[in-house]
Short mmCIF file of C-alpha atoms in Angstrom, two decimals:
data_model
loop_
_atom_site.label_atom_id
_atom_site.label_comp_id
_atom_site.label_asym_id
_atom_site.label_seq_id
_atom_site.Cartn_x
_atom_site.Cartn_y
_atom_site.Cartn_z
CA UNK H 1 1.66 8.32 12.91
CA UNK H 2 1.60 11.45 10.49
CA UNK H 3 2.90 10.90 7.23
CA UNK H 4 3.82 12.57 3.92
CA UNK H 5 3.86 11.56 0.19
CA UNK H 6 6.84 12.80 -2.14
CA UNK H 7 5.97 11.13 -5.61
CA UNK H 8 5.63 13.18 -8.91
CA UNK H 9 4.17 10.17 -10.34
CA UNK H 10 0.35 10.51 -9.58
CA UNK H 11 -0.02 6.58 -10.27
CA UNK H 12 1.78 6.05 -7.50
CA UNK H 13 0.32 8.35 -5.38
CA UNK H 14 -3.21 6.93 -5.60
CA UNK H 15 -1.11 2.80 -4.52
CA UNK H 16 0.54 4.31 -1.69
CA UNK H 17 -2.72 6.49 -1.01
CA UNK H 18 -4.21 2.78 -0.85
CA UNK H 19 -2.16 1.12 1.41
CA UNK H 20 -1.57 3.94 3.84
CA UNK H 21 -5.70 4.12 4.29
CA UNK H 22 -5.79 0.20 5.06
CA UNK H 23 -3.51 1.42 8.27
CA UNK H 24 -5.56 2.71 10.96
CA UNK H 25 -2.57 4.00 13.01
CA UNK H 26 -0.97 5.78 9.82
CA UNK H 27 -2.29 9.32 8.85
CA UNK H 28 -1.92 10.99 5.56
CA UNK H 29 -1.14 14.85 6.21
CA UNK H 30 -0.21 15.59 2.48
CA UNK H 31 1.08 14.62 -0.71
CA UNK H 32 3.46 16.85 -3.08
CA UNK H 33 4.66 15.79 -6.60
CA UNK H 34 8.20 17.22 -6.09
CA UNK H 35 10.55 17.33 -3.02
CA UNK H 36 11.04 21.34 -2.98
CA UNK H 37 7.19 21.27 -1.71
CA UNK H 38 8.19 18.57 0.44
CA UNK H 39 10.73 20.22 2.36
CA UNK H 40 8.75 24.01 2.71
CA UNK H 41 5.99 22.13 4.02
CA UNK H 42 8.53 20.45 6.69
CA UNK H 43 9.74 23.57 7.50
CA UNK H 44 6.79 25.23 8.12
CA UNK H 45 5.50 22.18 10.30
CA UNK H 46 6.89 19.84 12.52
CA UNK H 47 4.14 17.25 13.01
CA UNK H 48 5.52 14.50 10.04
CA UNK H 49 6.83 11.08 11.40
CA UNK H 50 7.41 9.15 8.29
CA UNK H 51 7.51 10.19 4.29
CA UNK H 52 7.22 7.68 1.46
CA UNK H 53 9.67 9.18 -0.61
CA UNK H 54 10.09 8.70 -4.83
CA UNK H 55 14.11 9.19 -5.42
CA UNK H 56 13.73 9.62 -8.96
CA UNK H 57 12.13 13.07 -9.69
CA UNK H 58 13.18 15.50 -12.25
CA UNK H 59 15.58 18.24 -10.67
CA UNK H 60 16.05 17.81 -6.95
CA UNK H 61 15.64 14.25 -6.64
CA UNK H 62 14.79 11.93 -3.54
CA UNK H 63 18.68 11.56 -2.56
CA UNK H 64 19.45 15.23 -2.67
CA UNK H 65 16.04 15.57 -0.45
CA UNK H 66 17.21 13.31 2.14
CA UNK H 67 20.86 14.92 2.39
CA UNK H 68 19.06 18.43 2.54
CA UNK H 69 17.75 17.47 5.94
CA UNK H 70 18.71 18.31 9.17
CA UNK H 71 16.41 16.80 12.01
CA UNK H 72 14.87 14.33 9.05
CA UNK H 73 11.46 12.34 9.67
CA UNK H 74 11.99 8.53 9.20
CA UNK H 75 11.79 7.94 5.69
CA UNK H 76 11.10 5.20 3.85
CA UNK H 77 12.39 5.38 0.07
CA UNK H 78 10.13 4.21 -3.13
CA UNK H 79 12.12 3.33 -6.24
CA UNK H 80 11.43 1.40 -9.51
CA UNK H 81 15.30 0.64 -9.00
CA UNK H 82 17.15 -1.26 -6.59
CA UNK H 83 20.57 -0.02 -7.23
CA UNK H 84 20.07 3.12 -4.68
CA UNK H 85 19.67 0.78 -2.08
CA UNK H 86 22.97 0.62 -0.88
CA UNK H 87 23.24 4.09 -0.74
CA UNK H 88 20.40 4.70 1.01
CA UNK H 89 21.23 3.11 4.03
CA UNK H 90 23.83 5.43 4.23
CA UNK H 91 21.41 7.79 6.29
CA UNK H 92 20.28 7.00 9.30
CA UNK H 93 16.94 8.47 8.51
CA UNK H 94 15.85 5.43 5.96
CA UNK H 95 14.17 3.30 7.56
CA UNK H 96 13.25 1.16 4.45
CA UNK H 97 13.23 0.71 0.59
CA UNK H 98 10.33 0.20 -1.12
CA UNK H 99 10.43 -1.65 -5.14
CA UNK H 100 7.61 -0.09 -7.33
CA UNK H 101 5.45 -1.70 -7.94
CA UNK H 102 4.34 -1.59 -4.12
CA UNK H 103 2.12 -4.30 -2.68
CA UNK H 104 0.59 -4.03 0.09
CA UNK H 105 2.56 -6.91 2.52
CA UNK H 106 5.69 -5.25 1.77
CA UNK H 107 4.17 -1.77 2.79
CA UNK H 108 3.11 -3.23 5.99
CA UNK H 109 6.08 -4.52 6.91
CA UNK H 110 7.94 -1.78 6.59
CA UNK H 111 5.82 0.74 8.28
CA UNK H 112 5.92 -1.55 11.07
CA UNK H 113 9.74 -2.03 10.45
CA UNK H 114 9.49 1.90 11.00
CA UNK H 115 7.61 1.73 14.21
CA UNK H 116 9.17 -0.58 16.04
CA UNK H 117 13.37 0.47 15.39
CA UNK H 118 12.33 4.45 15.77
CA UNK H 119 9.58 5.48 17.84
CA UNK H 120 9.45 3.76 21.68
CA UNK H 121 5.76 4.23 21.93
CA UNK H 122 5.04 2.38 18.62
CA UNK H 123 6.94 -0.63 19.68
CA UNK H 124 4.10 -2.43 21.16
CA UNK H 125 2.14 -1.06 18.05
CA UNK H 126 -0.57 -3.95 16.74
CA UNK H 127 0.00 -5.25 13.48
CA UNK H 128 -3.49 -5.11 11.03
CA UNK H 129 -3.54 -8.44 11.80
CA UNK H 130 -2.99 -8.87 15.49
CA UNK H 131 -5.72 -6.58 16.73
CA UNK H 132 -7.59 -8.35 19.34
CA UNK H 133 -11.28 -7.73 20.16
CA UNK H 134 -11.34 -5.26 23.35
CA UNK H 135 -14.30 -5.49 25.66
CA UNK H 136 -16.81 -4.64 23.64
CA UNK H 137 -17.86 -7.78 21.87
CA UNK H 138 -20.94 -6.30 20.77
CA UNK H 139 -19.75 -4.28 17.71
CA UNK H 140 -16.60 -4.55 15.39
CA UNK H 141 -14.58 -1.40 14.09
CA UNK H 142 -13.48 -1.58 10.32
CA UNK H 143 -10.65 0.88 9.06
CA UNK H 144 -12.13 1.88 5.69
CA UNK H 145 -10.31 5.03 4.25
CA UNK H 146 -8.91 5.93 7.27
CA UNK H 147 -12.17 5.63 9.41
CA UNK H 148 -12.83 3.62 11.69
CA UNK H 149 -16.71 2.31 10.96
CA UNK H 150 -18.53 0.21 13.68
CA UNK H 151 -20.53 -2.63 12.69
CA UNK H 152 -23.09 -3.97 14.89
CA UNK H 153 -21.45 -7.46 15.12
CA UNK H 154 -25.30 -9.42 14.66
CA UNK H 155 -25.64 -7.34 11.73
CA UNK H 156 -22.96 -9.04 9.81
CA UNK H 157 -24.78 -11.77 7.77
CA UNK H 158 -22.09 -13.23 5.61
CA UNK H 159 -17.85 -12.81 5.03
CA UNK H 160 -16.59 -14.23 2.20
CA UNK H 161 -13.02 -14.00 1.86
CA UNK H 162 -11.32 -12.57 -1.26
CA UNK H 163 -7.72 -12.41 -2.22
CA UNK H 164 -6.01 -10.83 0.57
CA UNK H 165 -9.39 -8.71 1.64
CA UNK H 166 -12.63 -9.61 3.38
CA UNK H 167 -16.22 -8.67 2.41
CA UNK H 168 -18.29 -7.65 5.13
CA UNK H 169 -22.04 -7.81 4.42
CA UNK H 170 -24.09 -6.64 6.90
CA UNK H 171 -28.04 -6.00 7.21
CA UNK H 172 -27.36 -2.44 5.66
CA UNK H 173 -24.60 -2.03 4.13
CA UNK H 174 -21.39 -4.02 2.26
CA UNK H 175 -17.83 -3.57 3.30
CA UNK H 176 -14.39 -4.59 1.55
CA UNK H 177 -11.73 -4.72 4.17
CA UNK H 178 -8.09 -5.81 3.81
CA UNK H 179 -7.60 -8.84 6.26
CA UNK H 180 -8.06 -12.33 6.32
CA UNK H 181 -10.94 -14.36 7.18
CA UNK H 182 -9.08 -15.66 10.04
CA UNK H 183 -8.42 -12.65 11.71
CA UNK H 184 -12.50 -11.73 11.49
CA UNK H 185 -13.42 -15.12 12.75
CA UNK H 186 -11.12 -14.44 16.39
CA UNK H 187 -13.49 -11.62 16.77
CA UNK H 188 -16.70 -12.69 15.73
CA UNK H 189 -18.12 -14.60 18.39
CA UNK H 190 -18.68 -18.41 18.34
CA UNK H 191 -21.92 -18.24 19.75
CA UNK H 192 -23.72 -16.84 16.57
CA UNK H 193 -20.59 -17.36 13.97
CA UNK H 194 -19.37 -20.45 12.07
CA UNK H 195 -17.05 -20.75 9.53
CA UNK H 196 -18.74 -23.45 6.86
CA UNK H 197 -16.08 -22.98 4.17
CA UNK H 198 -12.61 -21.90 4.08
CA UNK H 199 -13.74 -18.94 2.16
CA UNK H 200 -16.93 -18.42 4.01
CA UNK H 201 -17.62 -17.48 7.76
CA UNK H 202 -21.96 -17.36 8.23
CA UNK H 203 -24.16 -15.89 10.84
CA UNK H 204 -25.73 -19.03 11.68
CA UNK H 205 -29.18 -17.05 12.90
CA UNK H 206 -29.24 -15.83 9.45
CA UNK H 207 -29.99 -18.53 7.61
CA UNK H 208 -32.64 -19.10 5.51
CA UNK H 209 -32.63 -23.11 4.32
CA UNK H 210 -29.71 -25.46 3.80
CA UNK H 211 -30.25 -27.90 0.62
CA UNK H 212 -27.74 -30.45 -0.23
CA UNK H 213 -24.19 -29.08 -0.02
CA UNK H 214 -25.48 -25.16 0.42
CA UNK H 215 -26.60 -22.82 2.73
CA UNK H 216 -29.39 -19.54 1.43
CA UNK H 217 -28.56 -16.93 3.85
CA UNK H 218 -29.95 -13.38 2.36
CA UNK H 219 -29.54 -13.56 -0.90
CA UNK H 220 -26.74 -15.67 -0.95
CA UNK H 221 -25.84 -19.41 -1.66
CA UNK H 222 -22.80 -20.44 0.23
CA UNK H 223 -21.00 -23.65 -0.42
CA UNK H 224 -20.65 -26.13 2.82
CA UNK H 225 -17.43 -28.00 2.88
CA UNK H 226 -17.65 -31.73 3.90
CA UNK H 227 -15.37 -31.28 6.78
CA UNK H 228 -17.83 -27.72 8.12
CA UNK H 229 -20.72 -29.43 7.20
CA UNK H 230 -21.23 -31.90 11.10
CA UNK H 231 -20.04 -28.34 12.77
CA UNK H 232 -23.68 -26.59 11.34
CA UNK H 233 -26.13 -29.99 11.11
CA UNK H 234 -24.70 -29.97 15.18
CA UNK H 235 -25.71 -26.47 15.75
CA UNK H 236 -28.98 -26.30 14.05
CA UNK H 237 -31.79 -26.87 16.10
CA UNK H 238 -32.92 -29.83 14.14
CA UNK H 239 -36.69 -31.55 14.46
CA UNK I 1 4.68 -9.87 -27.60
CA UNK I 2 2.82 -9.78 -24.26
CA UNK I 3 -0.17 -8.70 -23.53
CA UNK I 4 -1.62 -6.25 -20.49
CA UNK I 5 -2.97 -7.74 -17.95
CA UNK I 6 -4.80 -6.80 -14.51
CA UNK I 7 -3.89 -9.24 -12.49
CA UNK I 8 -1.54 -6.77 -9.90
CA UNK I 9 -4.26 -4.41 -10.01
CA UNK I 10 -7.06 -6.64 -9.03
CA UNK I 11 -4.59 -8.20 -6.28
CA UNK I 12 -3.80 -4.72 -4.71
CA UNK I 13 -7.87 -3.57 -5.09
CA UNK I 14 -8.67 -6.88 -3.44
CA UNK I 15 -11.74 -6.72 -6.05
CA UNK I 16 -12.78 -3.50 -5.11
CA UNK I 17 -13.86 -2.41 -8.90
CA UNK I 18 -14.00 1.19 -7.83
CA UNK I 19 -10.56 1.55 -6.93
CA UNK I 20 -9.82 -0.23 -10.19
CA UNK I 21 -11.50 1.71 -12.08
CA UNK I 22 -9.71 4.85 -10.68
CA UNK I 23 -6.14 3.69 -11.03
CA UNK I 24 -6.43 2.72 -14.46
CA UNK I 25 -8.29 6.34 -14.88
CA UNK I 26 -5.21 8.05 -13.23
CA UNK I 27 -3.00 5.70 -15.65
CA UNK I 28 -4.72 6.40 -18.62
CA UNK I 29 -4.20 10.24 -17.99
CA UNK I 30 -0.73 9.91 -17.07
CA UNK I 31 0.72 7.59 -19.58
CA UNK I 32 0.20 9.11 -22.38
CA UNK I 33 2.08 12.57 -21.17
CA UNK I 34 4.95 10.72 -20.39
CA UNK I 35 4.78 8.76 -23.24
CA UNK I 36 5.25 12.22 -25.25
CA UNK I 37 7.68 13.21 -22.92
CA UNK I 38 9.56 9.74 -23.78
CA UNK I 39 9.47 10.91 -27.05
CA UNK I 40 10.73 14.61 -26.97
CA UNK I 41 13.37 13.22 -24.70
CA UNK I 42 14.36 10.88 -27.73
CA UNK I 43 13.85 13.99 -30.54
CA UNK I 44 16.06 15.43 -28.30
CA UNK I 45 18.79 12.98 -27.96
CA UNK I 46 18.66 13.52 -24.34
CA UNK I 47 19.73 10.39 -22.88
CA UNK I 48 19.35 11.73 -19.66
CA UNK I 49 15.88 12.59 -20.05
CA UNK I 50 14.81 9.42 -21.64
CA UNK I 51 16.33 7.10 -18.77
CA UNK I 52 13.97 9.22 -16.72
CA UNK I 53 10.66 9.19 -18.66
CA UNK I 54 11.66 5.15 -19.43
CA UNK I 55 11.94 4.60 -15.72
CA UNK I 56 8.34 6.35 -15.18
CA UNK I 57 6.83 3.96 -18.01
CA UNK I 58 8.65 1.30 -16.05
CA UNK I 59 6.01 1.42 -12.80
CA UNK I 60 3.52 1.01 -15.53
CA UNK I 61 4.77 -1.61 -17.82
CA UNK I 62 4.96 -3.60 -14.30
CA UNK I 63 1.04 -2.36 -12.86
CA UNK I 64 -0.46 -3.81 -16.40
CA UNK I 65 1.24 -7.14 -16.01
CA UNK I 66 4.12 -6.70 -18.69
CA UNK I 67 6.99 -9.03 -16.99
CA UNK I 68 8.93 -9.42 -19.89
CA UNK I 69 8.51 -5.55 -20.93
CA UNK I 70 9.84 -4.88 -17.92
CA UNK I 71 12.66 -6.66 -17.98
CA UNK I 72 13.39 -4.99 -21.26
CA UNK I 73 12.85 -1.22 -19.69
CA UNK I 74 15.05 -2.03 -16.86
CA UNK I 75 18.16 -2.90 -19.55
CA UNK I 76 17.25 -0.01 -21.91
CA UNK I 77 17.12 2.33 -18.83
CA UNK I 78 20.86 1.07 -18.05
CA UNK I 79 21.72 1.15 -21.56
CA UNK I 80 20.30 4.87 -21.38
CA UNK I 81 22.89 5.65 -19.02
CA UNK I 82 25.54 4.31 -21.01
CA UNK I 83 24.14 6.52 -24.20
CA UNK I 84 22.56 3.62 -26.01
CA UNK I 85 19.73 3.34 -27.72
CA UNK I 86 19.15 0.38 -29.48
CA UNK I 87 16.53 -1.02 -27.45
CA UNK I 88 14.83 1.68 -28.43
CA UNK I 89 12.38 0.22 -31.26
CA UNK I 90 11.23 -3.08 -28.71
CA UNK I 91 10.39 -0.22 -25.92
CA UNK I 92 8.37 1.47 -28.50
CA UNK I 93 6.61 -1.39 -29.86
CA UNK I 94 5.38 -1.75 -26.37
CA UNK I 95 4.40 1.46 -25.55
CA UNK I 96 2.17 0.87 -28.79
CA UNK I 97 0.72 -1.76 -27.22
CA UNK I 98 -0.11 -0.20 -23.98
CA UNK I 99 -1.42 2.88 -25.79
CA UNK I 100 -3.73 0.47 -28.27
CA UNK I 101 -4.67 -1.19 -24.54
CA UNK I 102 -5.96 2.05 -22.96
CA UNK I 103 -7.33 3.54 -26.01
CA UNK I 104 -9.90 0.69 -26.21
CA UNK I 105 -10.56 -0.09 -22.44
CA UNK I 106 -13.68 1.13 -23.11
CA UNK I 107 -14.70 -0.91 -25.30
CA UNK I 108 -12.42 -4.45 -24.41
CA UNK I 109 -12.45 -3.99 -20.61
CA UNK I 110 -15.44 -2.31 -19.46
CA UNK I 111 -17.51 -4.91 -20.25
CA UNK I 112 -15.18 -7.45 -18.13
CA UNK I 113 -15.99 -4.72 -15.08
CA UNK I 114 -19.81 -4.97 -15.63
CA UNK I 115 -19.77 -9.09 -15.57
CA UNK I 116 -17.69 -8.66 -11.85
CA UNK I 117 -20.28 -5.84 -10.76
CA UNK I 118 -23.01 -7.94 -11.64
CA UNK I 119 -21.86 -11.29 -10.00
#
């Protein structure tokens, strides 16, 4: 889904620049810091689904963008003030309203709100979180910055979940992705994987020793939880 | 008076430093123009003008943690509207903050980055 950024506040460029490259289905075609840009650029192509759009902006404003449109992408509106809500649902071409400043749950939501009320093929579109291994169980693809990067899944040593991202290490390289542990467990496979905290999910051929409540795997000491900790002793190929 | 904080910018980074590290680059460019815009706008006495530049700081005042401050942007901006003004000297005094925060990242936060990179 091709998108657009109409923001004359950089800061907010660079968050919605964010959250738009966590979505693999959601590509950035090009930012502008005022709406007049905005709309030349729509008139010279006709390729934009969806525009995050700033309504306050010096001049012509987000409002007077929207009623300047004729055949209007979906748009969904991003305001550090909620009284233009009402108003914007006016137009059928709002999708959404977005409060600055933007997280990224909120984002999601309404990109996906976007999806599924406007555009028939999106409306089976997977959410981040519901994307289910395909048939190849032998590598994993992670969306960083709108690539998709495979990972060779018995590569991946250690994830450690943080906040509401995931970091990947692998053999060669480290990767911070924005999903949940429990989404990269469903597609790691149980054969080699085992989750041993809830913060941790190991590569159980990776380990190096376990001593006491702790597992060295690479370079890292990993707590076991007392409730993980039968799972792994019943796994390990004890003497 | 409160303090910045980077608790919403660690949460939407998800720890990743370098992205930190850029927004509050991009904020420590961009805040201090509109600060001086804020303050023409007020030489001014364009009310007009300052609800505008007050409602930029807002997304700011919020992205460094400032709950309160924002609460207090959000009436002045109103007030703005109306052609008051006399929330005027609290809004400064945090701006003064903010500025005093970004002027010595350097030297107060950086060192908080290098303990994370290092962990």
């Amino acid at each position: 889904m091709n998108c657009l950024i109409i923001d004359d506040e950089l800061t907010a460029r660079v968050i919605l620049k964010r959250h738009i490259s966590n979505l693999d289905y959601l590509n950035l075609l090009e930012e502008f810091d005022n709406a007049i840009q905005g709309i030349k650029y729509l008139n010279e192509k006709n390729e934009v689904d969806l525009i995050f759009l700033d309504i306050h902006m010096p001049g012509f404003n987000g409002m007077d963008f929207v009623k300047s449109l004729k055949n209007s992408p979906k748009i969904i509106l991003t305001t550090g003030d909620s009284k233009f809500a009402i108003e914007a649902f006016e137009y059928q071409s709002i999708v959404d309203f977005l409060l600055k400043p933007i997280e990224f749950s909120r984002f999601e939501k309404a990109v996906q709100k976007t999806l599924k009320s406007t555009i028939p093929q999106w409306q089976d579109a997977p959410k981040a979180e519901d994307i289910k291994p395909q048939s190849i169980q032998e590598n994993l693809y992670i969306n960083i910055d709108r690539r998709l990067i495979k990972i060779k899944l018995d590569s991946i040593y250690l994830v450690e979940a943080k906040g509401d991202y995931i970091h990947i290490k692998t053999e060669e390289k480290n990767y911070m992705v924005h999903s949940t542990l429990k989404k990269i467990e469903d597609k790691l496979p149980d054969s080699i994987f085992l989750k041993i905290h809830r913060s941790f999910v190991i590569n159980v051929n990776k380990i190096i020793d376990i001593e006491d409540n702790s597992v060295l795997i690479k370079k890292d000491v990993v707590p076991i939880s007392r409730s993980n900790r039968t799972e792994l002793m019943r796994r390990l190929n004890l003497l | 008076m409160e303090k910045p904080n980077l608790t919403f910018i660690q949460k939407l980074s998800g720890n990743d430093i370098e992205f930190e590290k850029e927004l509050l680059e991009v904020i420590k460019i961009e805040f201090p123009k509109e600060k001086i815009e804020y303050l023409d706008a007020i030489k001014e006495k364009d009310f007009k003008k300052t609800e505008y530049s007050v409602h930029k700081l807002k997304h700011k005042i919020s992205i460094l943690g400032f709950e309160n401050s924002y609460k207090l942007a959000d009436e002045y901006e109103i007030a703005l509207r109306e052609k008051k003004n006399t929330l005027q000297p609290q809004f400064d005094a945090v701006l003064e903050i903010i500025t005093q925060y970004l002027e010595n990242f350097e030297k107060d936060e950086l060192p908080h980055y290098r303990r994370r990179v290092n962990r």
